[in-house]
Short mmCIF file of C-alpha atoms in Angstrom, two decimals:
data_model
loop_
_atom_site.label_atom_id
_atom_site.label_comp_id
_atom_site.label_asym_id
_atom_site.label_seq_id
_atom_site.Cartn_x
_atom_site.Cartn_y
_atom_site.Cartn_z
CA MET G 1 9.88 -26.91 -52.61
CA GLN G 2 12.68 -26.16 -50.61
CA ASP G 3 14.78 -24.67 -54.21
CA THR G 4 12.14 -23.18 -54.64
CA VAL G 5 12.17 -21.18 -50.95
CA LEU G 6 15.67 -20.77 -51.80
CA ARG G 7 15.14 -19.29 -55.26
CA ALA G 8 12.75 -17.23 -53.91
CA PHE G 9 14.56 -16.10 -50.80
CA PHE G 10 17.90 -15.00 -53.25
CA VAL G 11 15.82 -12.73 -55.51
CA ALA G 12 14.59 -11.47 -52.23
CA LEU G 13 18.08 -10.54 -51.41
CA VAL G 14 19.66 -9.44 -54.48
CA THR G 15 16.76 -6.90 -54.67
CA LEU G 16 17.12 -5.51 -51.03
CA LEU G 17 20.78 -5.30 -52.62
CA GLY G 18 19.77 -2.95 -55.34
CA VAL G 19 17.68 -0.86 -53.72
CA LEU G 20 20.03 -0.20 -50.61
CA PRO G 21 21.94 3.61 -51.17
CA ALA G 22 25.55 4.30 -51.21
CA THR G 23 25.49 5.72 -48.66
CA THR G 24 24.35 4.62 -44.49
CA VAL G 25 21.36 2.70 -44.83
CA GLN G 26 18.77 4.45 -42.12
CA ALA G 27 16.20 1.87 -40.10
CA GLN G 28 12.87 2.93 -40.57
CA SER G 29 10.97 3.77 -38.20
CA THR G 30 7.13 5.36 -37.18
CA GLY G 31 5.98 6.75 -34.18
CA GLY G 32 7.26 3.91 -31.61
CA LEU G 33 7.42 0.68 -34.18
CA ARG G 34 10.93 0.49 -35.69
CA PHE G 35 11.81 -1.57 -38.73
CA SER G 36 15.76 -3.39 -38.84
CA GLY G 37 17.46 -5.92 -40.66
CA TYR G 38 20.66 -7.47 -41.26
CA GLY G 39 21.53 -10.17 -44.63
CA THR G 40 24.80 -12.12 -45.77
CA LEU G 41 24.72 -13.50 -49.62
CA GLY G 42 27.80 -15.61 -49.38
CA TYR G 43 28.97 -18.10 -52.15
CA VAL G 44 31.34 -21.15 -51.12
CA GLN G 45 33.19 -23.52 -53.12
CA ASP G 46 35.62 -26.77 -51.76
CA ASN G 47 38.21 -28.64 -53.73
CA ARG G 48 36.29 -32.48 -52.69
CA ASN G 49 33.40 -34.05 -54.42
CA ASP G 50 32.96 -36.76 -51.65
CA ILE G 51 33.01 -34.17 -48.55
CA VAL G 52 30.35 -31.51 -48.04
CA ALA G 53 30.53 -29.01 -44.99
CA ILE G 54 27.64 -27.52 -43.09
CA ARG G 55 27.55 -24.49 -41.18
CA ASP G 56 25.57 -26.31 -38.27
CA VAL G 57 23.93 -29.35 -38.21
CA SER G 58 20.59 -27.79 -39.22
CA GLN G 59 21.43 -27.78 -42.78
CA ARG G 60 20.88 -30.52 -45.72
CA PRO G 61 23.64 -29.80 -47.73
CA ASP G 62 23.20 -30.15 -51.70
CA SER G 63 22.69 -33.62 -52.93
CA ASN G 64 26.32 -32.73 -55.95
CA MET G 65 29.22 -32.75 -53.34
CA GLY G 66 31.08 -31.02 -56.11
CA SER G 67 29.75 -27.98 -56.61
CA GLY G 68 30.05 -24.30 -54.62
CA THR G 69 27.11 -23.03 -52.59
CA TRP G 70 24.84 -20.20 -52.35
CA GLN G 71 22.71 -21.90 -49.51
CA ARG G 72 25.00 -22.68 -46.50
CA ASP G 73 26.09 -19.17 -45.68
CA SER G 74 23.18 -16.70 -47.27
CA ARG G 75 20.05 -15.80 -44.71
CA LEU G 76 18.34 -12.57 -44.57
CA GLY G 77 17.06 -11.40 -40.77
CA ILE G 78 13.73 -8.45 -40.41
CA GLN G 79 13.21 -6.87 -37.15
CA ALA G 80 10.12 -5.25 -35.71
CA GLU G 81 10.07 -3.17 -32.35
CA TYR G 82 7.47 -1.29 -30.59
CA ARG G 83 8.29 0.86 -27.29
CA VAL G 84 5.30 0.51 -25.39
CA SER G 85 7.01 2.80 -22.96
CA PRO G 86 9.98 3.51 -21.57
CA VAL G 87 9.64 0.38 -19.62
CA VAL G 88 7.84 -2.16 -21.79
CA ASP G 89 8.65 -3.12 -25.27
CA LEU G 90 8.04 -5.73 -27.66
CA VAL G 91 10.46 -7.35 -30.25
CA ALA G 92 9.65 -9.96 -32.98
CA GLN G 93 12.51 -10.85 -35.34
CA ALA G 94 12.21 -13.46 -38.31
CA VAL G 95 15.12 -15.14 -39.80
CA PHE G 96 15.04 -17.19 -43.59
CA ARG G 97 17.84 -19.14 -43.43
CA ASP G 98 19.11 -23.17 -45.12
CA GLN G 99 17.28 -25.77 -42.64
CA VAL G 100 15.78 -28.98 -42.98
CA SER G 101 13.14 -27.71 -40.99
CA THR G 102 10.65 -26.04 -43.64
CA HIS G 103 7.65 -24.86 -41.06
CA ALA G 104 7.31 -21.17 -41.05
CA THR G 105 7.48 -20.74 -37.67
CA HIS G 106 10.78 -22.11 -37.32
CA ALA G 107 11.72 -18.93 -39.60
CA ILE G 108 10.89 -16.53 -36.22
CA GLU G 109 13.89 -16.38 -33.51
CA LEU G 110 12.41 -14.01 -31.57
CA ALA G 111 8.62 -12.64 -30.60
CA TYR G 112 8.89 -11.37 -26.60
CA ALA G 113 7.90 -8.94 -24.73
CA GLY G 114 10.90 -7.18 -22.64
CA PHE G 115 10.31 -5.24 -19.41
CA LYS G 116 12.54 -3.37 -17.84
CA PRO G 117 11.57 -1.92 -14.49
CA THR G 118 14.70 -0.65 -13.16
CA PRO G 119 17.97 -0.15 -15.58
CA GLN G 120 19.90 -3.09 -13.82
CA LEU G 121 17.09 -5.39 -14.02
CA ASP G 122 15.88 -6.70 -17.66
CA VAL G 123 12.64 -9.53 -17.80
CA ARG G 124 11.57 -10.58 -20.94
CA VAL G 125 9.28 -13.34 -21.97
CA GLY G 126 8.20 -15.65 -25.00
CA ARG G 127 10.40 -16.23 -27.79
CA VAL G 128 14.02 -15.45 -27.04
CA GLY G 129 17.30 -15.54 -27.90
CA TYR G 130 18.88 -18.40 -26.70
CA ASP G 131 22.38 -17.48 -25.23
CA ALA G 132 24.57 -19.78 -23.60
CA PHE G 133 27.60 -18.62 -25.84
CA LEU G 134 29.73 -14.74 -26.61
CA MET G 135 28.49 -14.84 -29.73
CA SER G 136 24.57 -15.90 -29.35
CA ASP G 137 23.31 -12.69 -29.94
CA ILE G 138 24.86 -12.35 -33.26
CA ARG G 139 25.50 -16.16 -34.61
CA ASN G 140 23.37 -14.50 -37.96
CA VAL G 141 24.20 -11.70 -38.16
CA GLY G 142 27.73 -11.76 -40.21
CA TYR G 143 27.95 -8.14 -40.40
CA ALA G 144 28.87 -7.73 -36.54
CA TYR G 145 32.00 -10.39 -36.95
CA PRO G 146 35.47 -10.01 -38.64
CA TRP G 147 35.17 -13.80 -39.98
CA VAL G 148 32.46 -15.43 -42.63
CA ARG G 149 31.28 -17.65 -39.88
CA PRO G 150 31.02 -18.44 -36.53
CA PHE G 151 33.47 -21.52 -36.34
CA THR G 152 31.55 -24.43 -37.34
CA GLU G 153 33.68 -26.97 -34.88
CA TYR G 154 32.41 -24.31 -31.61
CA TYR G 155 28.76 -23.39 -33.23
CA GLY G 156 27.68 -25.62 -35.33
CA TRP G 157 26.89 -28.80 -33.38
CA ILE G 158 24.71 -27.57 -31.10
CA PRO G 159 22.37 -25.24 -33.37
CA LEU G 160 19.66 -23.82 -31.25
CA PHE G 161 18.86 -20.18 -31.65
CA SER G 162 15.56 -19.09 -29.47
CA VAL G 163 14.30 -20.92 -26.52
CA ASP G 164 10.27 -20.59 -25.89
CA GLY G 165 10.01 -19.12 -21.91
CA ALA G 166 11.74 -16.66 -20.38
CA ASP G 167 14.58 -14.64 -19.19
CA ILE G 168 15.80 -11.89 -16.33
CA ALA G 169 19.51 -10.73 -16.32
CA TYR G 170 20.55 -7.72 -14.15
CA LEU G 171 23.99 -5.76 -14.12
CA ILE G 172 25.97 -5.14 -11.52
CA PRO G 173 28.34 -1.96 -11.37
CA GLN G 174 31.47 -2.58 -9.98
CA GLY G 175 34.03 0.35 -10.39
CA ASP G 176 34.82 0.74 -14.21
CA ALA G 177 33.79 -3.14 -14.52
CA GLN G 178 29.74 -4.20 -15.47
CA TRP G 179 29.03 -7.97 -14.24
CA ARG G 180 26.04 -9.35 -15.84
CA LEU G 181 23.85 -12.33 -14.12
CA LYS G 182 21.19 -13.61 -16.76
CA ALA G 183 19.25 -16.96 -16.26
CA GLN G 184 16.67 -18.39 -18.73
CA ALA G 185 14.13 -21.47 -18.50
CA GLY G 186 11.59 -22.72 -21.82
CA ARG G 187 11.99 -25.60 -24.34
CA SER G 188 13.18 -25.27 -27.72
CA GLY G 189 13.61 -26.81 -31.28
CA LEU G 190 15.11 -28.02 -34.26
CA GLY G 191 15.26 -30.32 -37.15
CA ILE G 192 18.08 -32.04 -37.86
CA PRO G 193 18.37 -34.32 -41.24
CA ILE G 194 19.08 -37.93 -40.59
CA GLY G 195 19.58 -39.93 -43.47
CA ASP G 196 16.54 -39.13 -45.78
CA SER G 197 14.28 -37.89 -43.22
CA LYS G 198 15.05 -35.80 -40.21
CA LEU G 199 15.20 -35.90 -36.55
CA ASP G 200 12.27 -33.02 -34.71
CA VAL G 201 14.60 -31.85 -31.89
CA LYS G 202 12.41 -31.07 -28.98
CA ALA G 203 14.54 -29.61 -26.27
CA ASP G 204 13.02 -29.61 -23.09
CA ASP G 205 13.64 -28.81 -19.65
CA LEU G 206 16.06 -26.40 -20.84
CA VAL G 207 18.03 -24.62 -18.64
CA THR G 208 20.66 -21.85 -18.95
CA LEU G 209 22.82 -19.93 -16.69
CA THR G 210 25.86 -16.97 -17.85
CA VAL G 211 27.54 -14.22 -15.98
CA SER G 212 29.54 -12.06 -17.98
CA ARG G 213 32.03 -9.29 -17.01
CA ARG G 214 33.21 -5.87 -19.32
CA THR G 215 35.59 -3.88 -18.54
CA GLY G 216 37.41 -1.25 -21.23
CA PRO G 217 38.36 -3.27 -24.05
CA TRP G 218 37.92 -6.75 -21.92
CA GLU G 219 34.64 -9.16 -22.05
CA ALA G 220 34.46 -12.43 -20.52
CA LYS G 221 31.04 -14.92 -20.35
CA LEU G 222 31.09 -18.34 -18.15
CA GLY G 223 27.69 -20.08 -18.78
CA TYR G 224 26.40 -23.23 -18.47
CA SER G 225 23.21 -24.82 -20.17
CA SER G 226 21.36 -28.47 -20.19
CA PHE G 227 18.38 -29.61 -22.03
CA THR G 228 16.59 -33.20 -22.83
CA ASN G 229 15.31 -34.38 -25.93
CA ARG G 230 11.61 -35.65 -26.48
CA ASN G 231 11.64 -37.05 -29.59
CA GLU G 232 12.59 -40.00 -31.78
CA VAL G 233 13.42 -40.70 -35.47
CA ALA G 234 10.05 -41.22 -36.70
CA PRO G 235 9.13 -45.26 -37.46
CA GLY G 236 10.43 -45.82 -41.37
CA GLY G 237 12.63 -42.94 -41.06
CA GLY G 238 16.11 -41.55 -40.26
CA GLY G 239 17.75 -43.30 -43.11
CA GLY G 240 17.06 -47.10 -41.38
CA LEU G 241 17.81 -46.29 -37.81
CA ALA G 242 14.33 -46.49 -36.72
CA ALA G 243 14.67 -50.38 -38.32
CA LEU G 244 17.76 -51.08 -36.71
CA GLN G 245 16.47 -49.99 -33.34
CA GLN G 246 13.27 -51.90 -33.67
CA GLY G 247 15.98 -54.66 -34.51
CA LEU G 248 18.49 -54.33 -31.56
CA ASP G 249 14.74 -54.71 -29.38
CA THR G 250 13.95 -57.35 -30.47
CA ILE G 251 17.49 -59.41 -30.59
CA ALA G 252 17.65 -57.78 -26.53
CA THR G 253 14.34 -59.43 -25.51
CA ALA G 254 14.88 -62.85 -27.75
CA THR G 255 18.24 -63.88 -26.39
CA ALA G 256 17.98 -62.31 -22.55
CA SER G 257 18.07 -66.17 -20.91
CA LEU G 258 19.83 -68.08 -23.93
CA ALA G 259 23.14 -65.33 -24.35
CA PRO G 260 22.63 -62.51 -21.86
CA ALA G 261 25.93 -61.35 -22.86
CA ILE G 262 25.10 -60.47 -26.42
CA SER G 263 21.31 -59.35 -24.73
CA SER G 264 23.12 -57.13 -22.69
CA GLU G 265 25.06 -55.53 -25.58
CA ALA G 266 21.95 -55.04 -27.89
CA THR G 267 19.85 -53.21 -24.56
CA ASP G 268 22.90 -50.93 -24.22
CA LEU G 269 23.44 -50.27 -28.52
CA ARG G 270 19.51 -49.70 -28.63
CA ARG G 271 20.23 -46.94 -25.55
CA GLN G 272 23.04 -45.49 -27.20
CA LEU G 273 21.12 -45.01 -30.05
CA SER G 274 18.26 -43.68 -29.08
CA PHE G 275 17.66 -39.74 -29.37
CA LYS G 276 14.31 -39.73 -27.17
CA ASN G 277 15.23 -38.56 -23.76
CA ALA G 278 18.93 -37.92 -24.32
CA HIS G 279 20.57 -35.23 -21.73
CA MET G 280 22.60 -32.76 -22.91
CA ASN G 281 24.90 -30.51 -20.60
CA TYR G 282 27.28 -28.19 -21.45
CA VAL G 283 29.92 -25.81 -19.55
CA THR G 284 30.81 -22.39 -21.73
CA LEU G 285 33.41 -20.48 -21.66
CA GLY G 286 34.65 -17.06 -23.78
CA ALA G 287 36.33 -13.83 -23.63
CA VAL G 288 37.50 -11.23 -26.27
CA TYR G 289 39.75 -8.52 -25.85
CA ASP G 290 38.98 -5.54 -28.68
CA ASP G 291 40.65 -2.09 -28.89
CA GLY G 292 38.90 -1.05 -31.81
CA HIS G 293 42.16 -1.65 -33.47
CA LEU G 294 43.56 -5.36 -32.20
CA LEU G 295 40.71 -8.13 -31.89
CA ILE G 296 41.64 -11.43 -30.15
CA GLN G 297 38.16 -13.65 -29.23
CA GLY G 298 37.92 -17.56 -27.80
CA GLU G 299 35.54 -20.13 -26.47
CA LEU G 300 35.95 -23.54 -24.65
CA ALA G 301 33.15 -25.63 -24.47
CA ARG G 302 32.94 -28.79 -23.04
CA THR G 303 29.67 -31.22 -23.43
CA THR G 304 28.28 -34.01 -22.38
CA SER G 305 25.27 -36.47 -23.13
CA SER G 306 23.39 -39.27 -21.83
CA HIS G 307 23.68 -41.13 -25.15
CA LYS G 308 26.18 -41.36 -27.45
CA VAL G 309 24.55 -40.61 -30.17
CA VAL G 310 23.90 -37.05 -29.55
CA PRO G 311 27.82 -35.90 -30.26
CA HIS G 312 29.49 -34.35 -27.47
CA GLY G 313 33.04 -33.40 -26.77
CA THR G 314 35.23 -30.64 -25.85
CA MET G 315 35.44 -27.99 -28.83
CA GLY G 316 37.34 -24.54 -29.03
CA TYR G 317 38.67 -21.60 -31.39
CA VAL G 318 41.27 -18.49 -30.64
CA ALA G 319 40.14 -15.88 -33.28
CA ILE G 320 42.87 -12.56 -33.26
CA GLY G 321 42.05 -9.84 -36.01
CA TYR G 322 43.20 -6.49 -36.52
CA ARG G 323 41.65 -3.23 -38.11
CA THR G 324 43.40 -0.77 -40.78
CA GLY G 325 41.45 1.60 -42.25
CA ASP G 326 38.81 0.29 -44.07
CA TRP G 327 40.12 -3.76 -43.34
CA THR G 328 40.32 -6.46 -41.31
CA PRO G 329 42.79 -9.39 -41.80
CA PHE G 330 42.33 -12.03 -39.40
CA MET G 331 43.21 -16.05 -39.05
CA ALA G 332 42.03 -18.38 -36.72
CA VAL G 333 42.43 -22.32 -34.92
CA SER G 334 39.31 -24.27 -34.27
CA ALA G 335 39.11 -27.49 -33.17
CA THR G 336 36.97 -30.56 -31.50
CA ARG G 337 37.51 -33.82 -30.01
CA PRO G 338 35.19 -36.12 -29.33
CA GLY G 339 33.41 -37.08 -25.76
CA ASN G 340 33.28 -40.78 -26.66
CA GLY G 341 36.08 -43.28 -27.70
CA LEU G 342 35.36 -45.87 -30.53
CA ARG G 343 33.20 -48.39 -29.72
CA SER G 344 33.56 -52.02 -30.65
CA ALA G 345 32.26 -55.60 -30.05
CA LYS G 346 31.90 -57.02 -26.88
CA ALA G 347 30.09 -60.45 -27.63
CA ASP G 348 29.89 -62.61 -30.40
CA TRP G 349 26.63 -62.17 -32.07
CA SER G 350 27.69 -64.56 -35.27
CA VAL G 351 26.08 -67.68 -33.03
CA ILE G 352 22.64 -65.98 -33.68
CA GLY G 353 23.42 -64.98 -37.08
CA GLN G 354 23.48 -61.32 -36.61
CA SER G 355 26.66 -59.81 -37.00
CA ALA G 356 26.03 -57.29 -39.59
CA THR G 357 23.08 -55.95 -37.17
CA GLN G 358 26.38 -55.48 -34.45
CA ALA G 359 28.39 -54.02 -36.90
CA THR G 360 26.12 -51.54 -38.25
CA ALA G 361 24.80 -50.00 -34.76
CA ILE G 362 28.41 -49.67 -33.61
CA ALA G 363 29.37 -47.89 -37.01
CA VAL G 364 26.27 -45.62 -36.68
CA LEU G 365 27.21 -44.80 -33.10
CA ASN G 366 31.24 -44.00 -34.27
CA SER G 367 29.67 -41.97 -36.94
CA THR G 368 28.53 -39.45 -34.98
CA ARG G 369 31.97 -38.50 -33.27
CA MET G 370 33.12 -34.98 -34.13
CA ASP G 371 37.07 -35.11 -34.61
CA GLN G 372 38.16 -32.23 -36.41
CA LYS G 373 40.18 -29.14 -36.70
CA THR G 374 40.17 -25.91 -39.22
CA LEU G 375 42.88 -23.30 -39.92
CA SER G 376 41.35 -19.72 -41.23
CA PHE G 377 42.71 -17.29 -43.09
CA GLY G 378 40.73 -14.16 -44.19
CA THR G 379 39.65 -10.41 -44.02
CA ARG G 380 36.98 -8.23 -43.92
CA TRP G 381 36.64 -4.47 -46.28
CA ASP G 382 33.88 -2.34 -45.04
CA PHE G 383 33.45 -0.65 -48.09
CA GLN G 384 30.04 1.17 -46.73
CA GLU G 385 29.30 2.07 -43.53
CA ARG G 386 26.87 -0.52 -43.29
CA ALA G 387 27.99 -3.23 -45.85
CA ALA G 388 31.14 -5.09 -45.58
CA LEU G 389 32.78 -7.79 -47.92
CA LYS G 390 34.49 -10.29 -46.66
CA VAL G 391 36.64 -13.58 -47.94
CA GLN G 392 38.10 -16.54 -46.11
CA TRP G 393 40.08 -19.57 -46.54
CA ASP G 394 39.60 -23.06 -44.24
CA ILE G 395 42.03 -25.78 -43.97
CA THR G 396 40.27 -28.28 -42.58
CA ARG G 397 41.71 -31.77 -41.43
CA ILE G 398 38.72 -35.23 -40.14
CA ASP G 399 40.58 -37.87 -38.83
CA PRO G 400 38.70 -40.93 -38.92
CA HIS G 401 35.61 -41.78 -37.40
CA GLY G 402 35.70 -38.27 -36.25
CA TYR G 403 32.66 -37.08 -39.16
CA GLY G 404 30.33 -36.06 -37.36
CA LEU G 405 30.11 -31.81 -38.58
CA VAL G 406 30.07 -32.69 -42.56
CA PHE G 407 28.65 -35.10 -45.34
CA LYS G 408 30.05 -37.56 -46.62
CA ASP G 409 30.97 -40.84 -48.99
CA PRO G 410 31.09 -43.38 -46.56
CA ALA G 411 34.27 -44.97 -47.49
CA LEU G 412 36.25 -42.38 -45.56
CA GLU G 413 34.74 -43.30 -42.50
CA THR G 414 38.11 -44.77 -41.02
CA ARG G 415 40.16 -42.19 -43.42
CA ARG G 416 42.13 -39.23 -42.36
CA SER G 417 40.94 -36.51 -44.77
CA SER G 418 41.11 -32.69 -45.72
CA MET G 419 39.85 -29.95 -47.24
CA ASN G 420 40.30 -26.51 -48.42
CA GLN G 421 37.17 -23.77 -48.74
CA LEU G 422 37.00 -20.07 -50.38
CA THR G 423 33.88 -18.30 -49.06
CA LEU G 424 32.89 -14.62 -50.21
CA THR G 425 30.52 -13.26 -48.46
CA LEU G 426 28.95 -9.74 -48.81
CA ASP G 427 27.21 -8.65 -45.14
CA PHE G 428 24.65 -5.63 -44.66
CA LEU G 429 22.60 -4.38 -42.14
CA PHE G 430 19.39 -1.73 -43.03
#
């Protein structure tokens, strides 16, 4: 079914590109109703047949690791906006992209009523955009940035795109500068592939606070966000994870009085391998300088998790580009380091004949760690006012037990790997 949806998606992209005029494409509007959109048609090829990268952890890659793919970066976004009055507007946006969740509601990323009672105050209620990062509003809009995708080491680990709830923003002018304070609260959701099935993340009690400042070519943004996942892998799913969790529960109970050290370790492993009630906190800091020619942008984040099976740690990137005519060459360095050390055995489970269960649980915990860095080079060519071609070369190094952002042959887990990727994209607005 997924292949059928993807084929239909790509046919729609190609058809749309075929009707785009050679000059600027203007958004259609009727009265107070305005339609607009964006898209990316992208192809990526790498040099490994035992590793496949992803744009974010909501994707499940092709089973054929050695082939190139159109799935990772291609997407189509369509937005409708209706201006009810100078104070009230209604916005809806759908984004069609590769993700493991195929439910139609997961394609709806915006559906809110906006209220602007004063020029400084902005309130939105409904499904609003998740706003914790510098590029939160434009992650899917390839035309809005020079590189082919938001850097995976920073943006790929927690792909929340929207919040069902409300947010409020307040602008504070200060001379030539402008401060923006924003708070949002609600819930969110996404699907993450786990083994041959998926985990439906239910991010409850989601709170995000940000403060940003703009002055001249400078912009800086500081953010804090937290949420708690309320779902667990389904019984019988998760590539055997559910069965492993059940086995650890049984061992913890059976050894409580006879082998308390084993019981304690089994209890802790079971807790750390649980997605349910895992609480995430993270602090983000980003800054950008853009004078129309020179572009320098960077972000840094520190994340923590109450359960070690959820990837977390320190991640960041620095990118620099220079616009000259229709061309923007750029380079970037991005990296992520795990927040938890390697797990090792604390008790001897061989006395109860469960050494294999212990080793499996430890291996699963270690397999979710993210420890990789990427050096990127590329260029963007704005051959039309609303369309651009990009090419990017990525050189990625992954340390042992640091494969949390890729799919791989299990034999690689304890080795250091490198991967080269070449990506070509066409980004456009309409």
